[in-house]
CSV table of C-alpha atoms in Angstrom, one decimal:
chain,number,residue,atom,x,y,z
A,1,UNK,CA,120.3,62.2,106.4
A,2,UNK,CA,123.3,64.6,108.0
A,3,UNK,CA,120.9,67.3,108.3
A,4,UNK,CA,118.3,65.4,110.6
A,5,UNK,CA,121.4,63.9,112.7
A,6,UNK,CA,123.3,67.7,112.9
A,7,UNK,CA,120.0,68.9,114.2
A,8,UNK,CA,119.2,65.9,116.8
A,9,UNK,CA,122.8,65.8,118.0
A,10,UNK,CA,122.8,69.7,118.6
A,11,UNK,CA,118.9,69.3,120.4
A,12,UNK,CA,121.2,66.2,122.5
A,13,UNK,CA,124.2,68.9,123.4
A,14,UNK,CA,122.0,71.8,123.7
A,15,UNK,CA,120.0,70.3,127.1
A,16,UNK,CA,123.4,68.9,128.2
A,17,UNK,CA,124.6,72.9,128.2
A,18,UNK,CA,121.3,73.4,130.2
A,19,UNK,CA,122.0,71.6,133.3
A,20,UNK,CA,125.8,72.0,133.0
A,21,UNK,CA,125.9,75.2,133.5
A,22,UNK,CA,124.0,76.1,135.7
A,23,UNK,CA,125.5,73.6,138.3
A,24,UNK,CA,128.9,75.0,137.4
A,25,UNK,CA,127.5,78.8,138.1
A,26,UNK,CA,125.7,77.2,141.4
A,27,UNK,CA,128.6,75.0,142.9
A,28,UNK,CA,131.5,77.5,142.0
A,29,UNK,CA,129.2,81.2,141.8
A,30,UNK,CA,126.6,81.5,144.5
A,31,UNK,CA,128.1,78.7,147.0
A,32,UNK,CA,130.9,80.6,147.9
A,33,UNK,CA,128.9,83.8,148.1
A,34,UNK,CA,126.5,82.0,150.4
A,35,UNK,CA,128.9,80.4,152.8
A,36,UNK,CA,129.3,82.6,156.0
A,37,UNK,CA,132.9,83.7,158.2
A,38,UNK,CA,134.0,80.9,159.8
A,39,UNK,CA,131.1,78.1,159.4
A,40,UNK,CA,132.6,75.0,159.7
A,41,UNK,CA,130.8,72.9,157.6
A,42,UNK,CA,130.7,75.2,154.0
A,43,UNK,CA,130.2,71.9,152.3
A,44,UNK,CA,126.9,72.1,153.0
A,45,UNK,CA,126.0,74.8,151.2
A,46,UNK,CA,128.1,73.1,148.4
A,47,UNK,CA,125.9,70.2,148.7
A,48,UNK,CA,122.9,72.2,148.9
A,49,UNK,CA,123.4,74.2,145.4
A,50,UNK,CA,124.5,70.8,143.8
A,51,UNK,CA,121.3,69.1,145.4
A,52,UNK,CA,119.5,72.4,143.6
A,53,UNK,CA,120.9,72.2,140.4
A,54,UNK,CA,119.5,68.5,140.5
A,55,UNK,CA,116.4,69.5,140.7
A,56,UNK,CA,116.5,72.0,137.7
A,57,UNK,CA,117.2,68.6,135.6
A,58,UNK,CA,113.9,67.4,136.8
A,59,UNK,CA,111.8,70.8,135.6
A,60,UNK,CA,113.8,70.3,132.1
A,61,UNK,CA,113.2,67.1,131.7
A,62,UNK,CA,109.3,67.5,132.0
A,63,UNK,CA,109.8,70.7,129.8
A,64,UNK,CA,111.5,68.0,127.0
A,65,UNK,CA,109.3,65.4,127.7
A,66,UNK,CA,105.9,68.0,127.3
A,67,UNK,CA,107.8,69.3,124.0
A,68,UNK,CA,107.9,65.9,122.7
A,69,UNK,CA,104.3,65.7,123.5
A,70,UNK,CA,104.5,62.6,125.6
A,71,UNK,CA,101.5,62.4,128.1
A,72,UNK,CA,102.0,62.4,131.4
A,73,UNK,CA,100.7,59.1,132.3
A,74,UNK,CA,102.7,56.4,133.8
A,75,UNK,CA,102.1,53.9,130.5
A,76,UNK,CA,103.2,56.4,128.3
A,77,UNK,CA,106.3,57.3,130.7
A,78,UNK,CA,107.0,53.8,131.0
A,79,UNK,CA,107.7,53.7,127.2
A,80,UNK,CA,109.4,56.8,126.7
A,81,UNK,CA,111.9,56.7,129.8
A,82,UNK,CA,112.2,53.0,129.3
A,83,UNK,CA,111.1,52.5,132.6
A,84,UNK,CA,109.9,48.5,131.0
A,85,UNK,CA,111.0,45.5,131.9
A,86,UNK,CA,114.6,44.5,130.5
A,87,UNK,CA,114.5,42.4,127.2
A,88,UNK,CA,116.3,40.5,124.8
A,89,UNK,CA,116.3,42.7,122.0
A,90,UNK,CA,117.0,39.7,119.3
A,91,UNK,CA,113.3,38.6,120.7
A,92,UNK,CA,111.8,41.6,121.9
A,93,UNK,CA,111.3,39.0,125.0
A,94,UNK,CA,111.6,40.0,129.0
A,95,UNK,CA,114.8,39.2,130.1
A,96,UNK,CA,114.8,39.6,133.9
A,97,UNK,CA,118.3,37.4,133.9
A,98,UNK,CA,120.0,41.0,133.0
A,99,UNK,CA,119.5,42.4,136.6
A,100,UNK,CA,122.1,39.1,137.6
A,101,UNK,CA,124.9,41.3,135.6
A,102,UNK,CA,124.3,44.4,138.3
A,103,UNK,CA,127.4,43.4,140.5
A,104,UNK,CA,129.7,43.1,138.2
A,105,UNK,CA,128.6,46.1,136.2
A,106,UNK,CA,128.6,48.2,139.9
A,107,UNK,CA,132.6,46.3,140.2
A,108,UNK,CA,133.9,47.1,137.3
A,109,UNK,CA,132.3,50.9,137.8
A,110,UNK,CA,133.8,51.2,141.3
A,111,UNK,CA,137.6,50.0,140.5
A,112,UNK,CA,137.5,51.2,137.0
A,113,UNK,CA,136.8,54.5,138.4
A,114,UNK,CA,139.1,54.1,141.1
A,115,UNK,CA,142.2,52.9,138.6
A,116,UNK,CA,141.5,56.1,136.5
A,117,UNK,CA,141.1,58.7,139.0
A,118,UNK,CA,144.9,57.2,140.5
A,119,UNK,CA,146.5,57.4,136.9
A,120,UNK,CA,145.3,60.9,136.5
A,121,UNK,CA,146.1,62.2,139.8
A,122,UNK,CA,149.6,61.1,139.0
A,123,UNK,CA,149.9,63.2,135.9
A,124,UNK,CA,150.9,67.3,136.5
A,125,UNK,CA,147.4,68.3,135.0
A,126,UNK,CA,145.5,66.3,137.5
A,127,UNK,CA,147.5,66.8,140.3
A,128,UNK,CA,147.1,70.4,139.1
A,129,UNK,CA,143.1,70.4,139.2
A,130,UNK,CA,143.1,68.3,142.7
A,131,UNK,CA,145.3,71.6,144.0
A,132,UNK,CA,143.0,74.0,142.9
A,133,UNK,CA,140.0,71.9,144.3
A,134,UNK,CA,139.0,73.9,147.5
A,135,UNK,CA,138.5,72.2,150.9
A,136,UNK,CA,134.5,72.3,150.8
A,137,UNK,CA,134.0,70.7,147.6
A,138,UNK,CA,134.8,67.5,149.3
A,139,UNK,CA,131.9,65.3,151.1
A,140,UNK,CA,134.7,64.0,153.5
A,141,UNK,CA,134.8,67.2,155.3
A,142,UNK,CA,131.4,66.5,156.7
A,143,UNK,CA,133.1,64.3,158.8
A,144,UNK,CA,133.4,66.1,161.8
A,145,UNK,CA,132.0,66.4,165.4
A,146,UNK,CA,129.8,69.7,164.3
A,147,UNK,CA,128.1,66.9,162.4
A,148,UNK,CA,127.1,65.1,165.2
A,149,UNK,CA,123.4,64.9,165.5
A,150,UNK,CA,122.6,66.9,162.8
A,151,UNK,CA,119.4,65.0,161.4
A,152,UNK,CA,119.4,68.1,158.8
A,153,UNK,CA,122.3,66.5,156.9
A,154,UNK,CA,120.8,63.3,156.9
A,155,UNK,CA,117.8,65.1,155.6
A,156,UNK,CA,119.8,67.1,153.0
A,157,UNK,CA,121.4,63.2,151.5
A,158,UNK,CA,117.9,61.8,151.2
A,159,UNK,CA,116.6,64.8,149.2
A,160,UNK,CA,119.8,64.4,147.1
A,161,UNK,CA,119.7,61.2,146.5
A,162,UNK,CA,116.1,61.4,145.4
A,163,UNK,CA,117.0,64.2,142.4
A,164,UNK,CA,120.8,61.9,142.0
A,165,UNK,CA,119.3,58.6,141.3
A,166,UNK,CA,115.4,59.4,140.7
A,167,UNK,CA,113.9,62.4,139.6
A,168,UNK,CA,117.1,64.5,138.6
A,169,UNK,CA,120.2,62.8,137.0
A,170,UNK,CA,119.0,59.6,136.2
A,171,UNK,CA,115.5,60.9,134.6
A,172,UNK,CA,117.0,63.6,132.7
A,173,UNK,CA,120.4,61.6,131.3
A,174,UNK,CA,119.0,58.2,131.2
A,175,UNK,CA,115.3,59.0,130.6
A,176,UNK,CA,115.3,61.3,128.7
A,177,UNK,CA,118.6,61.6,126.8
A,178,UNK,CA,120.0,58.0,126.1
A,179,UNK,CA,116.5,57.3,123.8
A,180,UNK,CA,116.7,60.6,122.3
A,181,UNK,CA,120.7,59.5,121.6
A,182,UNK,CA,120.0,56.3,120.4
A,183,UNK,CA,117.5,57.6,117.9
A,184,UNK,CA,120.5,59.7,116.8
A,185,UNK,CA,123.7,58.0,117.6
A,186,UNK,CA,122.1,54.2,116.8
A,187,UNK,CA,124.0,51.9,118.5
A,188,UNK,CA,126.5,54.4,119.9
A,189,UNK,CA,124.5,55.8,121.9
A,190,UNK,CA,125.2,54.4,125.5
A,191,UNK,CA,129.3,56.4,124.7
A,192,UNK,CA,127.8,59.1,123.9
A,193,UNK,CA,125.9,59.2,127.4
A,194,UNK,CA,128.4,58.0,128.9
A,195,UNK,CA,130.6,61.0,128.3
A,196,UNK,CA,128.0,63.9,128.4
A,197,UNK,CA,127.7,62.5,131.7
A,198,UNK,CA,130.2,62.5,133.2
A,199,UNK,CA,131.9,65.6,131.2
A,200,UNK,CA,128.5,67.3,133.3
A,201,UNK,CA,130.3,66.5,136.7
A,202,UNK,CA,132.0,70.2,136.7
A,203,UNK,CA,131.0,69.6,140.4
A,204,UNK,CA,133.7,67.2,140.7
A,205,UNK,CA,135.8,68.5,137.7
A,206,UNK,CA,139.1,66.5,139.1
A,207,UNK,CA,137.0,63.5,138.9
A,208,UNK,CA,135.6,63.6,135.2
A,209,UNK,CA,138.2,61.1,133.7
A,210,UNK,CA,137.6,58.2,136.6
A,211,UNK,CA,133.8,59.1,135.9
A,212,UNK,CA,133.5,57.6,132.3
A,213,UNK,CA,134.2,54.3,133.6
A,214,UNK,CA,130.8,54.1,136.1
A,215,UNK,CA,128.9,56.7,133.9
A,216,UNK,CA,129.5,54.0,131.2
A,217,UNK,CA,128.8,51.4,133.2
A,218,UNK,CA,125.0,53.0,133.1
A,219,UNK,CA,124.4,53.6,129.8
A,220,UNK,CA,125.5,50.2,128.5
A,221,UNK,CA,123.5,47.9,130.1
A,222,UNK,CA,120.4,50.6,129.8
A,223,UNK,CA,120.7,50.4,126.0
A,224,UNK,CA,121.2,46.8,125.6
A,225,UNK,CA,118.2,45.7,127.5
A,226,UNK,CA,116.8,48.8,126.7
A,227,UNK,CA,115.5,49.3,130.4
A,228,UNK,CA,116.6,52.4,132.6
A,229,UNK,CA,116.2,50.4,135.8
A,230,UNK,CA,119.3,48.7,135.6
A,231,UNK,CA,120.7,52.1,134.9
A,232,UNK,CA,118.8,52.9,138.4
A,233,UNK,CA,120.1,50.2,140.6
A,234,UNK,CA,123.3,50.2,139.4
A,235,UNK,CA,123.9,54.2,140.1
A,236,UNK,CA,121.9,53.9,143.1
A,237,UNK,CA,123.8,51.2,144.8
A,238,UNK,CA,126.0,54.5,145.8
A,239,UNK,CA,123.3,55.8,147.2
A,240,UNK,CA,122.9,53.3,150.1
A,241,UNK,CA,126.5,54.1,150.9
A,242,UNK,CA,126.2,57.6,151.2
A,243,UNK,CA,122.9,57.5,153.4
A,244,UNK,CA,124.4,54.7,155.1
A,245,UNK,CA,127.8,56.6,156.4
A,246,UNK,CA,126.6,60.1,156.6
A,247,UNK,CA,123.6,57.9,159.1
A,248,UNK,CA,126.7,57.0,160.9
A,249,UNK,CA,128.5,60.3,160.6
A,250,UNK,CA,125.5,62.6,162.5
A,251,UNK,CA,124.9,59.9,164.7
């Protein structure tokens, strides 16, 4: 029995190393090599390689999913990605009533995050990381005139929103991992996702301990009702804010 869980929980932390690092050689390698003298918006180059290593999670999760031999229709994706109506899993009935428990999962995301990003902040390692954060790495610094009527940047948070809550995070982590971890973690599963999640962040590596509160917040729900769309809606609720202000921003 321990060699079958060994090998399924290595398999699990193996293709959380594959997207991991490369965003952490794309955010903090090329994107400073690519930013030019003087440009002042680097942050979009940031965004860019983040918005790029994205989309590598989508080309590994199809990799996975063809190892696995899952077919690529949408019945068999449904299954597999739990992409299927929540249920009670007592019955094994549809239980629609779970998308009523998205605000308050999105809530306690949103301040739980928020209370654990002020603790740490307050302590000398995390006021320590937040020093050595550099200026770009921040999406408030796209908050300037330069950004004014720059559709492109509007254009850049719709393609990145699309690989952030569609086809990049959300497929790979909650498609593709949180079955694979509850076939070897059991009932555990939704921590487990929870942390490789956000301990993948390295793009916002001051933010990782608030992050376990939201990413947490996405798995739970997913496994209980064992349907990834609530894990959709409830990450992409962040979504509408971002297009939403940076709409308002290059306007």
């Amino acid at each position: 029995m321990r060699g079958p869980l060994l090998r399924r929980s290595a398999t699990i932390l193996l293709i959380w190393l594959a997207v991991t690092a490369p965003m952490a050689v794309l955010v903090w390698g090329v994107a400073p090599r690519l930013m030019a003298p003087g440009d002042p918006m680097p942050g979009l180059v940031f965004w860019a390689m983040i918005v790029i290593g994205m989309a590598w999670q989508m080309v590994l999760a199809l990799i996975v999913l063809r190892l696995e031999g899952v077919p690529f229709r949408w019945a068999d994706l449904r299954r597999r990605l739990w992409l299927t109506t929540p249920v009670w899993r007592a019955t094994g009935r549809p239980f629609v009533a779970a998308f009523l428990l998205v605000p308050a999962f999105v809530a306690i995301g949103f301040f739980g995050d928020d209370a654990v990003t002020r603790w740490f902040e307050a302590t000398d390692v995390g006021q320590q990381l937040a020093d050595a954060v550099p200026g770009f790495a921040f999406i408030e610094g796209l908050a300037t005139p330069q950004a004014r009527g720059r559709w492109d940047i509007l254009a850049l948070a719709v393609v990145s929103c699309l690989f952030n809550y569609g086809l990049g995070e959300a497929l790979l982590f909650h498609g593709v991992l949180l079955p694979r971890m509850e076939r070897a973690w059991g009932r555990w599963a939704w921590l487990g996702n929870g942390l490789l999640f956000s301990a993948y962040h390295v793009h916002k590596f001051w933010l990782m301990p608030g992050l376990v509160i939201s990413s947490l917040c996405y798995s739970l729900p997913a496994q209980v009702f064992r349907s990834n769309w609530l894990a959709i809606v409830i990450h992409g609720l962040e979504g509408v804010v971002l297009l939403v202000a940076v709409f308002l921003i290059v306007r």
